[in-house]
Coordinates of C-alpha atoms in Angstrom, one line a residue:
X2 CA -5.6 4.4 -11.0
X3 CA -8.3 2.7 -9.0
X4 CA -10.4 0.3 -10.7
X5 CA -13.0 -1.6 -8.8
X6 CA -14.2 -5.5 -9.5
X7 CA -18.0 -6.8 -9.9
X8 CA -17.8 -7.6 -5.6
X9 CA -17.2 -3.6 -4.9
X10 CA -13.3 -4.6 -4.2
X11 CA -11.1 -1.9 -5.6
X12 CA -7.4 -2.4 -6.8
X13 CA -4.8 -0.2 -8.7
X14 CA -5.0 -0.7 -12.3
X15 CA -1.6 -2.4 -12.0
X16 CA -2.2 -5.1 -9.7
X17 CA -5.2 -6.0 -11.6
X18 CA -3.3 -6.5 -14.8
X19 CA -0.7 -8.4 -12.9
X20 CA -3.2 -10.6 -11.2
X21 CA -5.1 -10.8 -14.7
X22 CA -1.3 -12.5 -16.2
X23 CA -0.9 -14.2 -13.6
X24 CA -4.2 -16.1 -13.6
X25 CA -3.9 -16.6 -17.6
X26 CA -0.4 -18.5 -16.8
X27 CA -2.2 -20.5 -14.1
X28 CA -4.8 -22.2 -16.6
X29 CA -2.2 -22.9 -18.9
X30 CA -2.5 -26.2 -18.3
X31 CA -6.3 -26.6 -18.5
X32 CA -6.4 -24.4 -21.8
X33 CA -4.1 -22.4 -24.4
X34 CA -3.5 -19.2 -22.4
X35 CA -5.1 -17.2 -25.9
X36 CA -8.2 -18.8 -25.2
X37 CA -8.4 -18.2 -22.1
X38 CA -11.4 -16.3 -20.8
X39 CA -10.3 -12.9 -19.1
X40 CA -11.7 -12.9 -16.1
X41 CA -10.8 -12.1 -12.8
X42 CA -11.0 -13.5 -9.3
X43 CA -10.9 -10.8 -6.2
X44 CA -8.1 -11.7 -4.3
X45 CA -10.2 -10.7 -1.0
X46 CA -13.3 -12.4 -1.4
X47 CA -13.3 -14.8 -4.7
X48 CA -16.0 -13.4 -6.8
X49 CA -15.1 -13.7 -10.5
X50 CA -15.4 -10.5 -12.5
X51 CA -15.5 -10.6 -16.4
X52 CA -13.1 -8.3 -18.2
X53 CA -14.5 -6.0 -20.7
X54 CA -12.8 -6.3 -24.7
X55 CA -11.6 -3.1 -23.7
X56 CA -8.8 -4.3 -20.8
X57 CA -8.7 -3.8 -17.2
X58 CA -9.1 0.0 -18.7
X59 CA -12.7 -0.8 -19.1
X60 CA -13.4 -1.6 -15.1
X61 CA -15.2 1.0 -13.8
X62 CA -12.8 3.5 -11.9
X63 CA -12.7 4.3 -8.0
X64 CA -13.3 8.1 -8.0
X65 CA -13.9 8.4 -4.7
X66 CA -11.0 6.2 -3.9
X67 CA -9.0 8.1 -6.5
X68 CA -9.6 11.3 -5.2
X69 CA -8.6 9.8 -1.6
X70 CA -5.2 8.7 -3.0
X71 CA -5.1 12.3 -4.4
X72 CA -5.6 14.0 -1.3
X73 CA -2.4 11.7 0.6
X74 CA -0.3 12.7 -2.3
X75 CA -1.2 16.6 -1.4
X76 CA -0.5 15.5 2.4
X77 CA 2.9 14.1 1.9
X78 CA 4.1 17.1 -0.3
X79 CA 3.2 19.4 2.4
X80 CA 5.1 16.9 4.4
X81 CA 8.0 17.7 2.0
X82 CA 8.0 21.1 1.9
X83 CA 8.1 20.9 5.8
X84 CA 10.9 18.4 5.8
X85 CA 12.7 20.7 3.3
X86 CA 12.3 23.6 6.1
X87 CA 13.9 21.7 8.7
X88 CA 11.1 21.5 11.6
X89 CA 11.8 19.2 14.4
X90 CA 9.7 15.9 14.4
X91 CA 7.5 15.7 17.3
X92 CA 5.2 13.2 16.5
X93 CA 5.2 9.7 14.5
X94 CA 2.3 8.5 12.4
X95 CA 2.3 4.2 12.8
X96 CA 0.0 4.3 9.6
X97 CA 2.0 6.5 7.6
X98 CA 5.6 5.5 9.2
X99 CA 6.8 8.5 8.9
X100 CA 7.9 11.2 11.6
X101 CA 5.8 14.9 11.1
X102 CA 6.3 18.1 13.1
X103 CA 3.7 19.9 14.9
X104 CA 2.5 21.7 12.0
X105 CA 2.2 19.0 9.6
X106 CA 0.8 16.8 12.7
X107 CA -2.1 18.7 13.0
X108 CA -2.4 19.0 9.5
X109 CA -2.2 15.1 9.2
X110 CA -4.5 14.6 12.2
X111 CA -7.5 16.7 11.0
X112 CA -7.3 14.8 7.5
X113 CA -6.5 11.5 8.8
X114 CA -8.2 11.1 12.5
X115 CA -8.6 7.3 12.1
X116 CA -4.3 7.0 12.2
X117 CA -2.3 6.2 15.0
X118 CA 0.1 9.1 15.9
X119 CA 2.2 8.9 18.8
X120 CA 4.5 12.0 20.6
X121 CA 8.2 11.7 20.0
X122 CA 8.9 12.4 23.7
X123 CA 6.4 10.1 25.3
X124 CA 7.4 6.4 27.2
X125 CA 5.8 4.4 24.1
X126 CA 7.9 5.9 21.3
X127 CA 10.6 3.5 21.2
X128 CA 11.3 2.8 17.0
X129 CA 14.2 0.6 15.9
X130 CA 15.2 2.5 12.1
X131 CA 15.9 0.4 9.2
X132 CA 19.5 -0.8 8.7
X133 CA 18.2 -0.5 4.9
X134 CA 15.9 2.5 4.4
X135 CA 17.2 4.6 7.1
X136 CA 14.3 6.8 7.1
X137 CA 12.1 4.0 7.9
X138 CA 11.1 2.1 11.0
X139 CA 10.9 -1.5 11.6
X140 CA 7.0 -2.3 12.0
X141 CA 7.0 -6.4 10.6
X142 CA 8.7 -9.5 11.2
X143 CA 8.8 -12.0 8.5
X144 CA 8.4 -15.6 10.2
X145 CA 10.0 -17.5 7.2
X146 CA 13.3 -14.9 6.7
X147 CA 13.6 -14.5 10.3
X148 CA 14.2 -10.9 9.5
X149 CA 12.5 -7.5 10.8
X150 CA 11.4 -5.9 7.9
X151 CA 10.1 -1.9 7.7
X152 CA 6.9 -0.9 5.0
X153 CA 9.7 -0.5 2.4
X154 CA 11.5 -3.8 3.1
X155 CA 7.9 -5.8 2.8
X156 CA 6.8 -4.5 -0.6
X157 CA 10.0 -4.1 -2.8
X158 CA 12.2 -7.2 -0.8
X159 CA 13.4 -9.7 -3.7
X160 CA 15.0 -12.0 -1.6
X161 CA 11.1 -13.3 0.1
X162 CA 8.3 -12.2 -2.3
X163 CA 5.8 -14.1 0.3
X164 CA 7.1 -13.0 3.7
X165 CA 4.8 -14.5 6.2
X166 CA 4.6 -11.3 8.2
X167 CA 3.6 -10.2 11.8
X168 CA 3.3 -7.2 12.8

């Protein structure tokens, strides 16, 4: 659920209300947290946006970014149904991190031109799995852990909420 901020920034409606807490908690000190005002600053480029009565709910929604998300969703079920069928991979999307077969590659390419796919059999498709998620690939390195970390890893890791990653 998409919602976008005053700057044009756009955010799940989750990450807004989590940002929206966590901003309340942060002026504690300055003001009792009921009193304080609900308004947001863009994590990307620091423009304050004022939350209507109505919530986060009450941001405009990202339709276009919406229907986007909706369109992935259809993409990765087909890549389901394929996976269910058994095809051989032949190709690796470094976007997506996931490994597609020649139907659902061409599939993939044609909705998706701007991501980085790469054939299985070529020189430069050397992946190191996850020892974690095997179905993943390691793609980060956090600096502070000193641990290679794949998509999965960096987003739902409790052991480093801040990794300081490379990729």
């Amino acid at each position: 659920n998409p919602k976008m901020l005053k700057c044009g920034h756009s955010f799940c409606k989750d990450c807004l209300v989590g940002l929206l807490v966590s901003m309340r908690r942060s002026s504690i000190d300055i003001i009792d947290i009921d009193d304080a005002p609900d308004r947001l600053k863009c994590p990307v480029c620091r423009v304050f946006t004022d939350v209507p009565e109505t919530g986060i709910d009450g941001l405009p929604s990202n339709s276009m970014l919406e229907k986007l998300g909706d369109r992935v969703k259809e993409l990765e079920e087909v890549g389901m149904m394929e996976r269910m069928n058994r095809r051989p991979a032949k190709y690796f999307c470094h976007n997506c991190a996931k490994n597609c077969c020649e139907e659902c590659h061409a599939k993939h390419n044609h909705t998706l031109e701007f991501h980085k796919t790469v054939d299985l059999s070529s020189d430069t498709a050397t992946f190191i799995n996850c020892s974690k998620h095997e179905d993943e690939y390691i793609s980060f390195y956090c600096m502070d852990c000193k641990v290679p970390l794949c998509t999965l890893c960096r987003i739902h890791d409790d052991q480093c909420t801040k990794h300081c990653v490379v990729e």
